[in-house]
Amino acid sequence: AQSVTQLDSQVPVFEEAPVELRCNYSSSVSVYLFWYVQYPNQGLQLLLKYLSGSTLVESINGFEAEFNKSQTSFHLRKPSVHISDTAEYFCAVSRNTGGFKTIFGAGTRLFVKA
Amino acid sequence: DAMVIQNPRYQVTQFGKPVTLSCSQTLNHNVMYWYQQKSSQAPKLLFHYYDKDFNNEADTPDNFQSRRPNTSFCFLDIRSPGLGDAAMYLCATSREGNEDGYTFGSGTRLTVV
């Protein structure tokens, strides 16, 4: 079975500051890793994913995440945040063979202050 | 645009009165999921369909049922809603293998009065 731990429930940060949202996972099999973003009263949207290959993956709006197999982590970072990045961010894991169910972390609420 | 649509966005139902939430997709994905999300919590998988094969999570209450009459539509039925069933209900789809991740609908927020 897989599990996901998001180490921070809330992260307040000032606009234009860097941010890191932490995610650790556990799994006995190889996995895909995802970050999803949820704006208020909306569904989740895929932000970025790691399937294989390069351990650093990027999104179109400046976020990046690095897969670290030895530390079983998939932390999300952005060098300079905007007010519009205020949202809930979910780290998620699914098996990469023989299944497609996704397990979500409890979420991290990013609050960007002016 | 291909998408996942949930109706209604907001649903108020009376305690014990059956309610149905609907989800449709134009992505032609063969896997559809229903998640329950309570405030400040992770989405919790209730069940999923792989094509017509129904897969119930072990801890999903019997009060929750689902139907998938065709590839495009999936319904969540709550037979006797209790106050504890108030939540956001999220429908999602994916291709087999999940390489593209999930596509979610906007959710239905259920209030039980």
PDB file of C-alpha atoms in Angstrom:
ATOM      1  CA  ALA A   1       0.000   0.000   0.000  1.00  0.00           C
ATOM      2  CA  GLN A   2       1.046   3.570  -0.575  1.00  0.00           C
ATOM      3  CA  SER A   3       0.797   6.563   1.738  1.00  0.00           C
ATOM      4  CA  VAL A   4       1.541  10.268   1.494  1.00  0.00           C
ATOM      5  CA  THR A   5       2.539  12.699   4.216  1.00  0.00           C
ATOM      6  CA  GLN A   6       2.455  16.430   3.689  1.00  0.00           C
ATOM      7  CA  LEU A   7       4.513  17.886   6.460  1.00  0.00           C
ATOM      8  CA  ASP A   8       2.915  21.330   6.643  1.00  0.00           C
ATOM      9  CA  SER A   9      -0.810  21.964   6.864  1.00  0.00           C
ATOM     10  CA  GLN A  10      -0.438  25.701   6.240  1.00  0.00           C
ATOM     11  CA  VAL A  11       2.347  27.789   4.734  1.00  0.00           C
ATOM     12  CA  PRO A  12       2.038  31.588   4.876  1.00  0.00           C
ATOM     13  CA  VAL A  13       4.498  33.474   2.699  1.00  0.00           C
ATOM     14  CA  PHE A  14       4.931  36.990   1.375  1.00  0.00           C
ATOM     15  CA  GLU A  15       4.480  37.743  -2.300  1.00  0.00           C
ATOM     16  CA  GLU A  16       7.663  37.309  -4.382  1.00  0.00           C
ATOM     17  CA  ALA A  17       9.268  35.138  -1.686  1.00  0.00           C
ATOM     18  CA  PRO A  18      10.334  31.542  -2.415  1.00  0.00           C
ATOM     19  CA  VAL A  19       8.300  28.646  -1.073  1.00  0.00           C
ATOM     20  CA  GLU A  20       8.709  24.910  -0.545  1.00  0.00           C
ATOM     21  CA  LEU A  21       5.821  22.557   0.180  1.00  0.00           C
ATOM     22  CA  ARG A  22       7.056  19.264   1.548  1.00  0.00           C
ATOM     23  CA  CYS A  23       5.814  15.819   0.639  1.00  0.00           C
ATOM     24  CA  ASN A  24       7.038  12.368   1.675  1.00  0.00           C
ATOM     25  CA  TYR A  25       5.612   9.096   0.468  1.00  0.00           C
ATOM     26  CA  SER A  26       5.965   5.433   1.255  1.00  0.00           C
ATOM     27  CA  SER A  27       5.493   2.550  -1.117  1.00  0.00           C
ATOM     28  CA  SER A  28       6.803  -0.965  -1.585  1.00  0.00           C
ATOM     29  CA  VAL A  29       6.480  -0.662  -5.367  1.00  0.00           C
ATOM     30  CA  SER A  30       7.461   1.897  -7.975  1.00  0.00           C
ATOM     31  CA  VAL A  31       5.124   4.843  -8.159  1.00  0.00           C
ATOM     32  CA  TYR A  32       4.037   7.871 -10.093  1.00  0.00           C
ATOM     33  CA  LEU A  33       4.002  11.121  -8.133  1.00  0.00           C
ATOM     34  CA  PHE A  34       1.749  14.112  -8.635  1.00  0.00           C
ATOM     35  CA  TRP A  35       1.011  17.556  -7.296  1.00  0.00           C
ATOM     36  CA  TYR A  36      -2.514  18.882  -7.646  1.00  0.00           C
ATOM     37  CA  VAL A  37      -3.800  22.382  -6.852  1.00  0.00           C
ATOM     38  CA  GLN A  38      -7.293  23.198  -5.604  1.00  0.00           C
ATOM     39  CA  TYR A  39      -8.765  26.693  -5.606  1.00  0.00           C
ATOM     40  CA  PRO A  40     -11.759  27.430  -3.320  1.00  0.00           C
ATOM     41  CA  ASN A  41     -14.910  25.528  -4.261  1.00  0.00           C
ATOM     42  CA  GLN A  42     -13.214  23.931  -7.249  1.00  0.00           C
ATOM     43  CA  GLY A  43     -12.032  20.469  -8.166  1.00  0.00           C
ATOM     44  CA  LEU A  44      -8.372  19.543  -8.175  1.00  0.00           C
ATOM     45  CA  GLN A  45      -6.172  20.401 -11.158  1.00  0.00           C
ATOM     46  CA  LEU A  46      -3.004  18.562 -12.059  1.00  0.00           C
ATOM     47  CA  LEU A  47       0.004  20.827 -11.511  1.00  0.00           C
ATOM     48  CA  LEU A  48       2.885  18.501 -12.395  1.00  0.00           C
ATOM     49  CA  LYS A  49       3.849  14.847 -12.375  1.00  0.00           C
ATOM     50  CA  TYR A  50       6.830  12.550 -12.139  1.00  0.00           C
ATOM     51  CA  LEU A  51       6.620   9.306 -14.085  1.00  0.00           C
ATOM     52  CA  SER A  52      10.252   8.398 -14.775  1.00  0.00           C
ATOM     53  CA  GLY A  53      13.472   9.877 -16.121  1.00  0.00           C
ATOM     54  CA  SER A  54      14.610  13.319 -15.038  1.00  0.00           C
ATOM     55  CA  THR A  55      13.967  13.775 -11.345  1.00  0.00           C
ATOM     56  CA  LEU A  56      13.175  17.484 -11.714  1.00  0.00           C
ATOM     57  CA  VAL A  57       9.797  18.276 -13.236  1.00  0.00           C
ATOM     58  CA  GLU A  58       8.284  21.676 -13.941  1.00  0.00           C
ATOM     59  CA  SER A  59       4.865  23.209 -14.433  1.00  0.00           C
ATOM     60  CA  ILE A  60       3.908  25.954 -16.851  1.00  0.00           C
ATOM     61  CA  ASN A  61       3.385  28.505 -14.065  1.00  0.00           C
ATOM     62  CA  GLY A  62       6.818  28.310 -12.461  1.00  0.00           C
ATOM     63  CA  PHE A  63       6.448  25.488  -9.946  1.00  0.00           C
ATOM     64  CA  GLU A  64       8.923  22.634  -9.882  1.00  0.00           C
ATOM     65  CA  ALA A  65       9.246  19.420  -7.911  1.00  0.00           C
ATOM     66  CA  GLU A  66      12.131  17.048  -7.427  1.00  0.00           C
ATOM     67  CA  PHE A  67      11.800  13.319  -6.974  1.00  0.00           C
ATOM     68  CA  ASN A  68      14.261  12.005  -4.405  1.00  0.00           C
ATOM     69  CA  LYS A  69      14.096   8.227  -4.259  1.00  0.00           C
ATOM     70  CA  SER A  70      16.513   7.798  -1.347  1.00  0.00           C
ATOM     71  CA  GLN A  71      14.541  10.220   0.815  1.00  0.00           C
ATOM     72  CA  THR A  72      11.169   9.183  -0.651  1.00  0.00           C
ATOM     73  CA  SER A  73      10.293  12.825  -1.126  1.00  0.00           C
ATOM     74  CA  PHE A  74       8.668  14.934  -3.818  1.00  0.00           C
ATOM     75  CA  HIS A  75       8.842  18.512  -2.550  1.00  0.00           C
ATOM     76  CA  LEU A  76       7.200  21.339  -4.502  1.00  0.00           C
ATOM     77  CA  ARG A  77       9.026  24.646  -4.906  1.00  0.00           C
ATOM     78  CA  LYS A  78       8.558  28.016  -6.501  1.00  0.00           C
ATOM     79  CA  PRO A  79      11.260  30.712  -6.449  1.00  0.00           C
ATOM     80  CA  SER A  80       8.836  33.659  -6.359  1.00  0.00           C
ATOM     81  CA  VAL A  81       5.141  33.308  -5.479  1.00  0.00           C
ATOM     82  CA  HIS A  82       2.201  35.477  -6.510  1.00  0.00           C
ATOM     83  CA  ILE A  83      -1.025  36.299  -4.738  1.00  0.00           C
ATOM     84  CA  SER A  84      -2.787  34.111  -7.291  1.00  0.00           C
ATOM     85  CA  ASP A  85      -0.851  31.051  -6.050  1.00  0.00           C
ATOM     86  CA  THR A  86      -2.956  31.074  -2.882  1.00  0.00           C
ATOM     87  CA  ALA A  87      -4.646  27.662  -2.906  1.00  0.00           C
ATOM     88  CA  GLU A  88      -4.537  24.180  -1.407  1.00  0.00           C
ATOM     89  CA  TYR A  89      -1.865  21.870  -2.786  1.00  0.00           C
ATOM     90  CA  PHE A  90      -2.132  18.095  -2.677  1.00  0.00           C
ATOM     91  CA  CYS A  91       0.681  15.639  -3.154  1.00  0.00           C
ATOM     92  CA  ALA A  92      -0.429  12.276  -4.513  1.00  0.00           C
ATOM     93  CA  VAL A  93       0.976   8.851  -5.383  1.00  0.00           C
ATOM     94  CA  SER A  94      -0.177   5.949  -7.508  1.00  0.00           C
ATOM     95  CA  ARG A  95       1.346   2.638  -8.524  1.00  0.00           C
ATOM     96  CA  ASN A  96       2.997   2.726 -11.924  1.00  0.00           C
ATOM     97  CA  THR A  97       2.012  -0.822 -12.827  1.00  0.00           C
ATOM     98  CA  GLY A  98      -1.108  -2.871 -12.284  1.00  0.00           C
ATOM     99  CA  GLY A  99      -3.208  -0.094 -10.862  1.00  0.00           C
ATOM    100  CA  PHE A 100      -4.326   3.477 -11.111  1.00  0.00           C
ATOM    101  CA  LYS A 101      -5.847   4.387  -7.776  1.00  0.00           C
ATOM    102  CA  THR A 102      -4.335   7.565  -6.407  1.00  0.00           C
ATOM    103  CA  ILE A 103      -3.707   8.249  -2.739  1.00  0.00           C
ATOM    104  CA  PHE A 104      -3.716  11.894  -1.705  1.00  0.00           C
ATOM    105  CA  GLY A 105      -1.973  13.672   1.116  1.00  0.00           C
ATOM    106  CA  ALA A 106      -3.924  15.834   3.528  1.00  0.00           C
ATOM    107  CA  GLY A 107      -3.017  19.001   1.645  1.00  0.00           C
ATOM    108  CA  THR A 108      -1.024  22.151   2.338  1.00  0.00           C
ATOM    109  CA  ARG A 109      -2.758  25.482   2.304  1.00  0.00           C
ATOM    110  CA  LEU A 110      -0.484  28.079   0.732  1.00  0.00           C
ATOM    111  CA  PHE A 111      -1.413  31.606   1.701  1.00  0.00           C
ATOM    112  CA  VAL A 112       0.436  34.365  -0.151  1.00  0.00           C
ATOM    113  CA  LYS A 113       0.370  37.744   1.566  1.00  0.00           C
ATOM    114  CA  ALA A 114       0.922  41.127  -0.086  1.00  0.00           C
TER     115      ALA A 114
ATOM    116  CA  ASP B   1     -12.692  21.385 -24.563  1.00  0.00           C
ATOM    117  CA  ALA B   2     -12.773  17.858 -23.238  1.00  0.00           C
ATOM    118  CA  MET B   3     -13.830  17.937 -19.643  1.00  0.00           C
ATOM    119  CA  VAL B   4     -15.508  16.430 -16.606  1.00  0.00           C
ATOM    120  CA  ILE B   5     -18.803  18.030 -15.591  1.00  0.00           C
ATOM    121  CA  GLN B   6     -20.532  17.562 -12.272  1.00  0.00           C
ATOM    122  CA  ASN B   7     -24.122  18.502 -11.551  1.00  0.00           C
ATOM    123  CA  PRO B   8     -25.323  20.163  -9.513  1.00  0.00           C
ATOM    124  CA  ARG B   9     -22.534  22.359  -8.082  1.00  0.00           C
ATOM    125  CA  TYR B  10     -24.449  22.737  -4.831  1.00  0.00           C
ATOM    126  CA  GLN B  11     -27.008  20.302  -3.449  1.00  0.00           C
ATOM    127  CA  VAL B  12     -29.051  20.670  -0.294  1.00  0.00           C
ATOM    128  CA  THR B  13     -30.896  17.586   0.860  1.00  0.00           C
ATOM    129  CA  GLN B  14     -32.880  16.627   3.901  1.00  0.00           C
ATOM    130  CA  PHE B  15     -31.630  14.162   6.453  1.00  0.00           C
ATOM    131  CA  GLY B  16     -32.561  10.688   5.242  1.00  0.00           C
ATOM    132  CA  LYS B  17     -33.802  11.777   1.803  1.00  0.00           C
ATOM    133  CA  PRO B  18     -32.104   9.973  -1.090  1.00  0.00           C
ATOM    134  CA  VAL B  19     -29.937  12.120  -3.318  1.00  0.00           C
ATOM    135  CA  THR B  20     -28.131  11.523  -6.607  1.00  0.00           C
ATOM    136  CA  LEU B  21     -25.080  13.370  -7.868  1.00  0.00           C
ATOM    137  CA  SER B  22     -24.081  13.138 -11.500  1.00  0.00           C
ATOM    138  CA  CYS B  23     -20.845  13.243 -13.442  1.00  0.00           C
ATOM    139  CA  SER B  24     -20.244  13.233 -17.183  1.00  0.00           C
ATOM    140  CA  GLN B  25     -17.049  13.233 -19.220  1.00  0.00           C
ATOM    141  CA  THR B  26     -16.092  13.919 -22.807  1.00  0.00           C
ATOM    142  CA  LEU B  27     -12.553  12.542 -22.477  1.00  0.00           C
ATOM    143  CA  ASN B  28     -13.497   8.942 -23.244  1.00  0.00           C
ATOM    144  CA  HIS B  29     -11.478   7.806 -20.229  1.00  0.00           C
ATOM    145  CA  ASN B  30     -12.239   4.279 -19.165  1.00  0.00           C
ATOM    146  CA  VAL B  31     -11.730   4.852 -15.438  1.00  0.00           C
ATOM    147  CA  MET B  32     -14.057   7.009 -13.345  1.00  0.00           C
ATOM    148  CA  TYR B  33     -13.761   7.746  -9.627  1.00  0.00           C
ATOM    149  CA  TRP B  34     -15.827   9.229  -6.837  1.00  0.00           C
ATOM    150  CA  TYR B  35     -14.022  10.937  -3.978  1.00  0.00           C
ATOM    151  CA  GLN B  36     -15.432  12.457  -0.803  1.00  0.00           C
ATOM    152  CA  GLN B  37     -13.616  15.493   0.531  1.00  0.00           C
ATOM    153  CA  LYS B  38     -14.379  17.003   3.904  1.00  0.00           C
ATOM    154  CA  SER B  39     -13.075  20.361   4.992  1.00  0.00           C
ATOM    155  CA  SER B  40      -9.268  20.500   5.283  1.00  0.00           C
ATOM    156  CA  GLN B  41      -8.895  16.791   4.564  1.00  0.00           C
ATOM    157  CA  ALA B  42      -7.510  14.703   1.755  1.00  0.00           C
ATOM    158  CA  PRO B  43      -9.959  13.455  -0.855  1.00  0.00           C
ATOM    159  CA  LYS B  44     -11.072   9.968   0.147  1.00  0.00           C
ATOM    160  CA  LEU B  45     -11.779   7.411  -2.559  1.00  0.00           C
ATOM    161  CA  LEU B  46     -15.258   5.908  -2.308  1.00  0.00           C
ATOM    162  CA  PHE B  47     -15.224   3.706  -5.418  1.00  0.00           C
ATOM    163  CA  HIS B  48     -14.126   3.572  -9.007  1.00  0.00           C
ATOM    164  CA  TYR B  49     -15.186   2.020 -12.270  1.00  0.00           C
ATOM    165  CA  TYR B  50     -12.774   0.461 -14.706  1.00  0.00           C
ATOM    166  CA  ASP B  51     -15.014   0.351 -17.745  1.00  0.00           C
ATOM    167  CA  LYS B  52     -18.096  -1.367 -16.312  1.00  0.00           C
ATOM    168  CA  ASP B  53     -16.236  -3.101 -13.497  1.00  0.00           C
ATOM    169  CA  PHE B  54     -17.227  -1.595 -10.164  1.00  0.00           C
ATOM    170  CA  ASN B  55     -14.647  -1.429  -7.362  1.00  0.00           C
ATOM    171  CA  ASN B  56     -15.778  -0.472  -3.895  1.00  0.00           C
ATOM    172  CA  GLU B  57     -13.332   0.656  -1.233  1.00  0.00           C
ATOM    173  CA  ALA B  58     -13.513  -1.524   1.875  1.00  0.00           C
ATOM    174  CA  ASP B  59     -14.451   1.357   4.159  1.00  0.00           C
ATOM    175  CA  THR B  60     -17.078   2.970   1.923  1.00  0.00           C
ATOM    176  CA  PRO B  61     -20.402   2.894   3.808  1.00  0.00           C
ATOM    177  CA  ASP B  62     -23.233   0.829   2.326  1.00  0.00           C
ATOM    178  CA  ASN B  63     -25.222   4.058   2.205  1.00  0.00           C
ATOM    179  CA  PHE B  64     -23.193   5.049  -0.853  1.00  0.00           C
ATOM    180  CA  GLN B  65     -23.784   3.413  -4.209  1.00  0.00           C
ATOM    181  CA  SER B  66     -22.829   4.167  -7.771  1.00  0.00           C
ATOM    182  CA  ARG B  67     -24.001   3.522 -11.305  1.00  0.00           C
ATOM    183  CA  ARG B  68     -22.209   3.845 -14.611  1.00  0.00           C
ATOM    184  CA  PRO B  69     -24.736   3.306 -17.402  1.00  0.00           C
ATOM    185  CA  ASN B  70     -22.236   4.121 -20.155  1.00  0.00           C
ATOM    186  CA  THR B  71     -18.686   5.391 -20.694  1.00  0.00           C
ATOM    187  CA  SER B  72     -19.670   9.032 -20.350  1.00  0.00           C
ATOM    188  CA  PHE B  73     -21.834   9.073 -17.237  1.00  0.00           C
ATOM    189  CA  CYS B  74     -21.435   8.063 -13.625  1.00  0.00           C
ATOM    190  CA  PHE B  75     -23.802   8.637 -10.702  1.00  0.00           C
ATOM    191  CA  LEU B  76     -23.327   8.683  -6.956  1.00  0.00           C
ATOM    192  CA  ASP B  77     -26.394   7.697  -4.956  1.00  0.00           C
ATOM    193  CA  ILE B  78     -26.634   8.365  -1.241  1.00  0.00           C
ATOM    194  CA  ARG B  79     -29.562   6.330   0.011  1.00  0.00           C
ATOM    195  CA  SER B  80     -30.114   7.960   3.389  1.00  0.00           C
ATOM    196  CA  PRO B  81     -27.878  10.975   3.876  1.00  0.00           C
ATOM    197  CA  GLY B  82     -26.772  11.758   7.381  1.00  0.00           C
ATOM    198  CA  LEU B  83     -25.265  14.947   8.726  1.00  0.00           C
ATOM    199  CA  GLY B  84     -21.841  13.313   8.506  1.00  0.00           C
ATOM    200  CA  ASP B  85     -22.208  12.934   4.751  1.00  0.00           C
ATOM    201  CA  ALA B  86     -22.052  16.674   4.182  1.00  0.00           C
ATOM    202  CA  ALA B  87     -18.939  17.166   2.068  1.00  0.00           C
ATOM    203  CA  MET B  88     -17.592  18.025  -1.347  1.00  0.00           C
ATOM    204  CA  TYR B  89     -17.982  15.110  -3.745  1.00  0.00           C
ATOM    205  CA  LEU B  90     -15.441  14.982  -6.520  1.00  0.00           C
ATOM    206  CA  CYS B  91     -15.690  12.997  -9.715  1.00  0.00           C
ATOM    207  CA  ALA B  92     -12.482  12.245 -11.601  1.00  0.00           C
ATOM    208  CA  THR B  93     -11.458  10.305 -14.685  1.00  0.00           C
ATOM    209  CA  SER B  94      -8.240   8.824 -15.967  1.00  0.00           C
ATOM    210  CA  ARG B  95      -6.890   6.601 -18.656  1.00  0.00           C
ATOM    211  CA  GLU B  96      -5.799   3.142 -17.650  1.00  0.00           C
ATOM    212  CA  GLY B  97      -2.266   3.437 -16.329  1.00  0.00           C
ATOM    213  CA  ASN B  98      -2.786   6.958 -14.975  1.00  0.00           C
ATOM    214  CA  GLU B  99       0.241   8.447 -16.754  1.00  0.00           C
ATOM    215  CA  ASP B 100      -1.679  11.667 -17.340  1.00  0.00           C
ATOM    216  CA  GLY B 101      -3.033  11.862 -13.806  1.00  0.00           C
ATOM    217  CA  TYR B 102      -6.657  12.540 -13.059  1.00  0.00           C
ATOM    218  CA  THR B 103      -9.030  15.061 -14.569  1.00  0.00           C
ATOM    219  CA  PHE B 104     -11.440  16.325 -11.939  1.00  0.00           C
ATOM    220  CA  GLY B 105     -14.815  17.930 -12.185  1.00  0.00           C
ATOM    221  CA  SER B 106     -15.557  21.067 -10.186  1.00  0.00           C
ATOM    222  CA  GLY B 107     -17.258  19.047  -7.474  1.00  0.00           C
ATOM    223  CA  THR B 108     -20.686  19.000  -5.857  1.00  0.00           C
ATOM    224  CA  ARG B 109     -20.955  20.473  -2.397  1.00  0.00           C
ATOM    225  CA  LEU B 110     -23.584  18.532  -0.476  1.00  0.00           C
ATOM    226  CA  THR B 111     -25.356  20.054   2.506  1.00  0.00           C
ATOM    227  CA  VAL B 112     -27.592  17.893   4.686  1.00  0.00           C
ATOM    228  CA  VAL B 113     -30.249  19.693   6.741  1.00  0.00           C
TER     229      VAL B 113
END
